[in-house]
C-alpha cells in the first residue's frame, strides 16, 4: 500500500525557507507532513535528559529507536510532545540544532530513525522535509526539491527571525554556526547533505517566499501532482 502513496521531498540546509515551503506544500496538497529534523532534535534532547553523551552511538541509537515522541497540531501549529511534555520550543533553539547535527552524524542513529520516518507515508500523500529525504529515506519520491541559499542570506534570515522574537543574537556568530553545521552535515560519512541526482534545485538567495511558492506550484503542475479532486 505504502508503495503507491506519493511523496514530495524538500531537502537542503536550514535557512533556505525549506521548512516554510514544505509545510505550505503539505497544507496546499492536503497531505501529511514530516519534519525529520525534529526527530534528530528530539533524539539529542532526550539523550541530554537521559544523561547520555551525544557521541555515545549505541546508547543514543537505543533512545532513538524507542523515542516516546508524538506530533500534534495545536491552533494550526505543529507541536512536539516527548513523554507527554511539550518540547517544541526547547528543541527549536540554535543549541538544539547543533546538538541534532552531532547525533545525526551517527550511522546507528540514522538507521534507528528510518522506519519511524517511513511510517509517515500515509494516504493521500506525504511532504517530507529534511536533508536526506530524496536520497535515502524516500528515494522513490514523486518529486524532489533541493533548496539552497548562500550562508550569508541564511544567517541574515535567521537573525531577523530571532530578533523578531525578541531574542538577542549576533549575526557573525550565527554565520559561523551555520558554516560549522553545513560542514558537519555535508561531510559526514552517512547520508551527507547533497541533492538527489533527480532533484530540482532551487536557489532562494534572492527569492522571497511568494516567488518560491509560485515556482514550486508550476513545477508540481508540470509533473501532474495536485491535491486530490483539485
Ligand atoms: O532541519 P533542522 O535544522 O531541524 O535539522 C537539525 C539537524 O538535524 C541538521 O543540521 C542535520 O544535522 C540533522 N538532520 C539530518 N537529516 C535530516 C534532518 C535533519 O541529518 N533528514
CSV table of C-alpha atoms and ligand atoms in Angstrom, one decimal:
chain,number,residue,atom,x,y,z
A,1,UNK,CA,0.0,0.0,0.0
A,2,UNK,CA,2.7,2.5,1.1
A,3,UNK,CA,4.4,1.9,-2.3
A,4,UNK,CA,1.8,3.9,-4.1
A,5,UNK,CA,1.4,6.8,-1.7
A,6,UNK,CA,3.1,9.8,-3.3
A,7,UNK,CA,5.8,11.6,-1.6
A,8,UNK,CA,7.3,15.1,-2.3
A,9,UNK,CA,10.7,15.6,-0.6
A,10,UNK,CA,12.1,19.0,0.3
A,11,UNK,CA,15.8,18.9,1.3
A,12,UNK,CA,18.5,21.4,1.8
A,13,UNK,CA,20.3,23.3,4.6
A,14,UNK,CA,18.5,25.3,7.2
A,15,UNK,CA,17.6,28.9,6.5
A,16,UNK,CA,16.7,28.3,2.8
A,17,UNK,CA,13.0,28.5,3.5
A,18,UNK,CA,12.7,24.8,3.3
A,19,UNK,CA,10.6,24.3,6.4
A,20,UNK,CA,8.1,27.0,5.5
A,21,UNK,CA,7.8,25.7,1.9
A,22,UNK,CA,7.3,22.1,3.0
A,23,UNK,CA,4.6,23.0,5.5
A,24,UNK,CA,2.9,25.2,2.9
A,25,UNK,CA,3.1,22.4,0.4
A,26,UNK,CA,1.6,19.8,2.8
A,27,UNK,CA,-1.3,22.1,3.5
A,28,UNK,CA,-1.9,23.0,-0.1
A,29,UNK,CA,-1.9,19.4,-1.2
A,30,UNK,CA,-3.8,18.2,1.9
A,31,UNK,CA,-1.0,15.7,2.6
A,32,UNK,CA,0.8,14.6,5.7
A,33,UNK,CA,3.9,16.4,6.8
A,34,UNK,CA,7.2,15.0,8.2
A,35,UNK,CA,9.7,17.4,9.7
A,36,UNK,CA,12.6,14.9,10.0
A,37,UNK,CA,14.9,17.5,11.6
A,38,UNK,CA,12.7,17.5,14.7
A,39,UNK,CA,13.4,13.8,15.1
A,40,UNK,CA,17.1,14.4,15.3
A,41,UNK,CA,16.5,17.4,17.6
A,42,UNK,CA,14.3,15.4,19.9
A,43,UNK,CA,16.7,12.5,20.0
A,44,UNK,CA,19.5,14.9,21.1
A,45,UNK,CA,17.2,16.4,23.7
A,46,UNK,CA,16.2,13.0,25.0
A,47,UNK,CA,19.8,11.9,25.2
A,48,UNK,CA,20.7,15.0,27.3
A,49,UNK,CA,17.7,14.5,29.6
A,50,UNK,CA,18.7,10.8,30.0
A,51,UNK,CA,22.3,11.7,30.8
A,52,UNK,CA,23.7,10.0,27.7
A,53,UNK,CA,26.6,11.6,25.8
A,54,UNK,CA,25.6,12.8,22.3
A,55,UNK,CA,28.5,10.8,20.9
A,56,UNK,CA,27.6,7.5,22.6
A,57,UNK,CA,26.4,6.0,19.3
A,58,UNK,CA,24.9,2.7,20.7
A,59,UNK,CA,23.0,4.3,23.6
A,60,UNK,CA,21.7,7.3,21.5
A,61,UNK,CA,20.5,4.9,18.8
A,62,UNK,CA,18.7,2.9,21.5
A,63,UNK,CA,17.0,6.0,22.7
A,64,UNK,CA,16.1,7.0,19.1
A,65,UNK,CA,14.5,3.6,18.4
A,66,UNK,CA,12.2,3.9,21.4
A,67,UNK,CA,11.7,7.7,21.3
A,68,UNK,CA,8.4,8.5,23.1
A,69,UNK,CA,7.6,11.3,20.7
A,70,UNK,CA,4.2,12.4,19.4
A,71,UNK,CA,3.4,15.1,16.8
A,72,UNK,CA,0.2,17.1,17.3
A,73,UNK,CA,-1.3,20.3,15.9
A,74,UNK,CA,-2.5,22.9,18.4
A,75,UNK,CA,-4.2,26.1,16.9
A,76,UNK,CA,-2.8,25.2,13.5
A,77,UNK,CA,0.8,25.0,14.8
A,78,UNK,CA,2.8,21.7,14.8
A,79,UNK,CA,3.8,20.8,18.3
A,80,UNK,CA,6.2,18.1,19.6
A,81,UNK,CA,5.4,16.1,22.7
A,82,UNK,CA,8.1,14.0,24.4
A,83,UNK,CA,6.8,11.8,27.1
A,84,UNK,CA,3.6,14.0,27.0
A,85,UNK,CA,5.7,17.1,27.6
A,86,UNK,CA,5.7,19.9,25.0
A,87,UNK,CA,9.3,20.3,24.0
A,88,UNK,CA,8.7,22.3,20.8
A,89,UNK,CA,10.4,25.5,22.0
A,90,UNK,CA,13.2,23.6,23.8
A,91,UNK,CA,14.3,21.6,20.7
A,92,UNK,CA,14.0,24.6,18.3
A,93,UNK,CA,16.9,26.6,19.7
A,94,UNK,CA,20.2,27.1,18.0
A,95,UNK,CA,21.8,24.8,20.5
A,96,UNK,CA,19.1,22.2,19.8
A,97,UNK,CA,20.0,22.4,16.1
A,98,UNK,CA,23.7,22.0,16.8
A,99,UNK,CA,23.1,19.0,19.1
A,100,UNK,CA,20.9,17.4,16.5
A,101,UNK,CA,23.7,17.6,13.9
A,102,UNK,CA,26.0,15.8,16.3
A,103,UNK,CA,23.7,12.8,16.8
A,104,UNK,CA,22.7,13.0,13.0
A,105,UNK,CA,26.3,12.1,12.1
A,106,UNK,CA,26.0,8.7,13.9
A,107,UNK,CA,25.0,5.9,11.4
A,108,UNK,CA,23.2,3.8,14.0
A,109,UNK,CA,21.0,6.8,15.0
A,110,UNK,CA,20.1,7.4,11.3
A,111,UNK,CA,19.3,3.7,10.9
A,112,UNK,CA,17.2,3.8,14.1
A,113,UNK,CA,15.0,6.7,12.8
A,114,UNK,CA,14.5,5.2,9.3
A,115,UNK,CA,11.3,3.1,10.0
A,116,UNK,CA,9.8,5.9,12.0
A,117,UNK,CA,10.2,8.4,9.2
A,118,UNK,CA,8.9,6.0,6.5
A,119,UNK,CA,5.8,5.3,8.7
A,120,UNK,CA,4.7,8.9,7.9
A,121,UNK,CA,4.0,7.8,4.3
A,122,UNK,CA,0.2,7.5,4.6
A,123,UNK,CA,-2.6,8.3,2.1
A,124,UNK,CA,-3.3,10.6,0.4
A,125,UNK,CA,0.4,11.6,0.4
A,126,UNK,CA,3.4,12.9,2.3
A,127,UNK,CA,5.6,16.0,2.1
A,128,UNK,CA,8.9,15.2,3.8
A,129,UNK,CA,11.3,18.0,4.9
A,130,UNK,CA,15.0,17.2,5.8
A,131,UNK,CA,18.5,16.6,4.4
A,132,UNK,CA,18.3,13.1,3.0
A,133,UNK,CA,14.6,12.7,2.2
A,134,UNK,CA,15.1,12.4,-1.5
A,135,UNK,CA,18.4,10.5,-1.3
A,136,UNK,CA,17.9,7.9,1.5
A,137,UNK,CA,14.5,7.9,3.1
A,138,UNK,CA,12.2,8.2,0.1
A,139,UNK,CA,14.4,7.6,-3.0
A,140,UNK,CA,11.2,6.8,-5.0
A,141,UNK,CA,9.6,10.2,-4.2
A,142,UNK,CA,7.3,11.5,-7.0
A,143,UNK,CA,9.0,14.9,-6.8
A,144,UNK,CA,12.2,16.0,-5.1
A,145,UNK,CA,13.1,19.6,-4.3
A,146,UNK,CA,16.5,20.8,-3.0
A,147,UNK,CA,16.7,24.3,-1.7
A,148,UNK,CA,19.9,26.2,-1.5
A,149,UNK,CA,20.9,29.8,-0.5
A,150,UNK,CA,24.2,31.5,0.4
A,151,UNK,CA,25.3,31.1,4.0
A,152,UNK,CA,25.1,34.9,4.4
A,153,UNK,CA,21.5,35.0,3.2
A,154,UNK,CA,20.6,32.2,5.6
A,155,UNK,CA,22.3,33.8,8.6
A,156,UNK,CA,20.6,37.0,7.8
A,157,UNK,CA,17.1,35.3,7.7
A,158,UNK,CA,17.8,33.5,11.0
A,159,UNK,CA,19.0,36.8,12.5
A,160,UNK,CA,15.8,38.6,11.6
A,161,UNK,CA,13.6,35.7,12.7
A,162,UNK,CA,15.3,35.6,16.2
A,163,UNK,CA,15.3,39.4,16.5
A,164,UNK,CA,11.6,39.3,15.7
A,165,UNK,CA,11.1,37.0,18.6
A,166,UNK,CA,13.0,39.4,20.9
A,167,UNK,CA,16.0,37.1,21.1
A,168,UNK,CA,19.3,38.9,21.2
A,169,UNK,CA,21.7,37.4,18.7
A,170,UNK,CA,25.0,38.1,17.0
A,171,UNK,CA,25.0,37.9,13.2
A,172,UNK,CA,28.7,36.9,12.9
A,173,UNK,CA,28.2,34.1,15.5
A,174,UNK,CA,25.1,32.9,13.6
A,175,UNK,CA,27.0,32.8,10.3
A,176,UNK,CA,29.8,30.9,12.0
A,177,UNK,CA,27.3,28.4,13.4
A,178,UNK,CA,25.7,27.9,10.1
A,179,UNK,CA,29.0,27.3,8.3
A,180,UNK,CA,30.0,24.8,11.0
A,181,UNK,CA,26.7,22.9,10.8
A,182,UNK,CA,26.8,22.9,7.0
A,183,UNK,CA,30.3,21.4,7.1
A,184,UNK,CA,29.3,18.7,9.5
A,185,UNK,CA,26.1,17.9,7.5
A,186,UNK,CA,27.9,17.9,4.1
A,187,UNK,CA,31.0,15.9,5.2
A,188,UNK,CA,29.5,13.1,7.3
A,189,UNK,CA,30.0,9.6,6.1
A,190,UNK,CA,26.4,8.6,6.1
A,191,UNK,CA,23.6,10.4,4.2
A,192,UNK,CA,25.6,13.6,3.7
A,193,UNK,CA,23.6,16.7,2.7
A,194,UNK,CA,23.5,16.6,-1.0
A,195,UNK,CA,20.9,16.8,-3.7
A,196,UNK,CA,19.5,13.6,-5.2
A,197,UNK,CA,20.5,13.3,-8.9
A,198,UNK,CA,16.9,13.7,-9.9
A,199,UNK,CA,16.2,16.7,-7.6
A,200,UNK,CA,15.0,20.1,-8.8
A,201,UNK,CA,17.5,22.6,-7.3
A,202,UNK,CA,16.1,26.0,-6.3
A,203,UNK,CA,18.5,28.8,-5.1
A,204,UNK,CA,16.4,31.0,-2.8
A,205,UNK,CA,19.2,33.5,-2.1
A,206,UNK,CA,17.4,36.3,-4.0
A,207,UNK,CA,13.8,34.8,-3.9
A,208,UNK,CA,11.1,35.7,-1.4
A,209,UNK,CA,8.6,33.1,-0.1
A,210,UNK,CA,5.8,34.0,-2.7
A,211,UNK,CA,8.2,33.6,-5.6
A,212,UNK,CA,9.4,30.3,-4.4
A,213,UNK,CA,5.8,29.1,-3.9
A,214,UNK,CA,4.9,30.2,-7.5
A,215,UNK,CA,7.8,28.3,-9.0
A,216,UNK,CA,7.0,25.2,-7.0
A,217,UNK,CA,3.3,25.3,-7.9
A,218,UNK,CA,4.4,25.4,-11.6
A,219,UNK,CA,6.8,22.5,-11.2
A,220,UNK,CA,4.1,20.5,-9.4
A,221,UNK,CA,1.6,21.2,-12.2
A,222,UNK,CA,4.2,20.1,-14.8
A,223,UNK,CA,4.5,16.8,-13.0
A,224,UNK,CA,0.8,16.3,-12.6
A,225,UNK,CA,0.9,16.5,-8.8
A,226,UNK,CA,-2.2,18.1,-7.3
A,227,UNK,CA,-4.5,17.9,-4.4
A,228,UNK,CA,-6.9,15.0,-4.8
A,229,UNK,CA,-10.0,16.4,-6.5
A,230,UNK,CA,-8.3,19.7,-7.1
B,1,LIG,O1,16.1,20.8,9.8
B,1,LIG,P1,16.7,21.0,11.2
B,1,LIG,O2,17.5,22.3,11.3
B,1,LIG,O3,15.7,20.9,12.2
B,1,LIG,O4,17.7,19.8,11.4
B,1,LIG,C1,18.6,19.8,12.5
B,1,LIG,C2,19.8,18.9,12.2
B,1,LIG,O5,19.4,17.6,12.1
B,1,LIG,C3,20.5,19.3,10.9
B,1,LIG,O6,21.5,20.2,11.0
B,1,LIG,C4,21.1,17.9,10.4
B,1,LIG,O7,22.3,17.7,11.0
B,1,LIG,C5,20.1,16.9,11.0
B,1,LIG,N1,19.2,16.3,10.1
B,1,LIG,C6,19.6,15.3,9.3
B,1,LIG,N2,18.8,14.7,8.4
B,1,LIG,C7,17.5,15.1,8.3
B,1,LIG,C8,17.1,16.2,9.0
B,1,LIG,C9,17.9,16.8,9.9
B,1,LIG,O8,20.8,14.9,9.4
B,1,LIG,N3,16.7,14.5,7.4
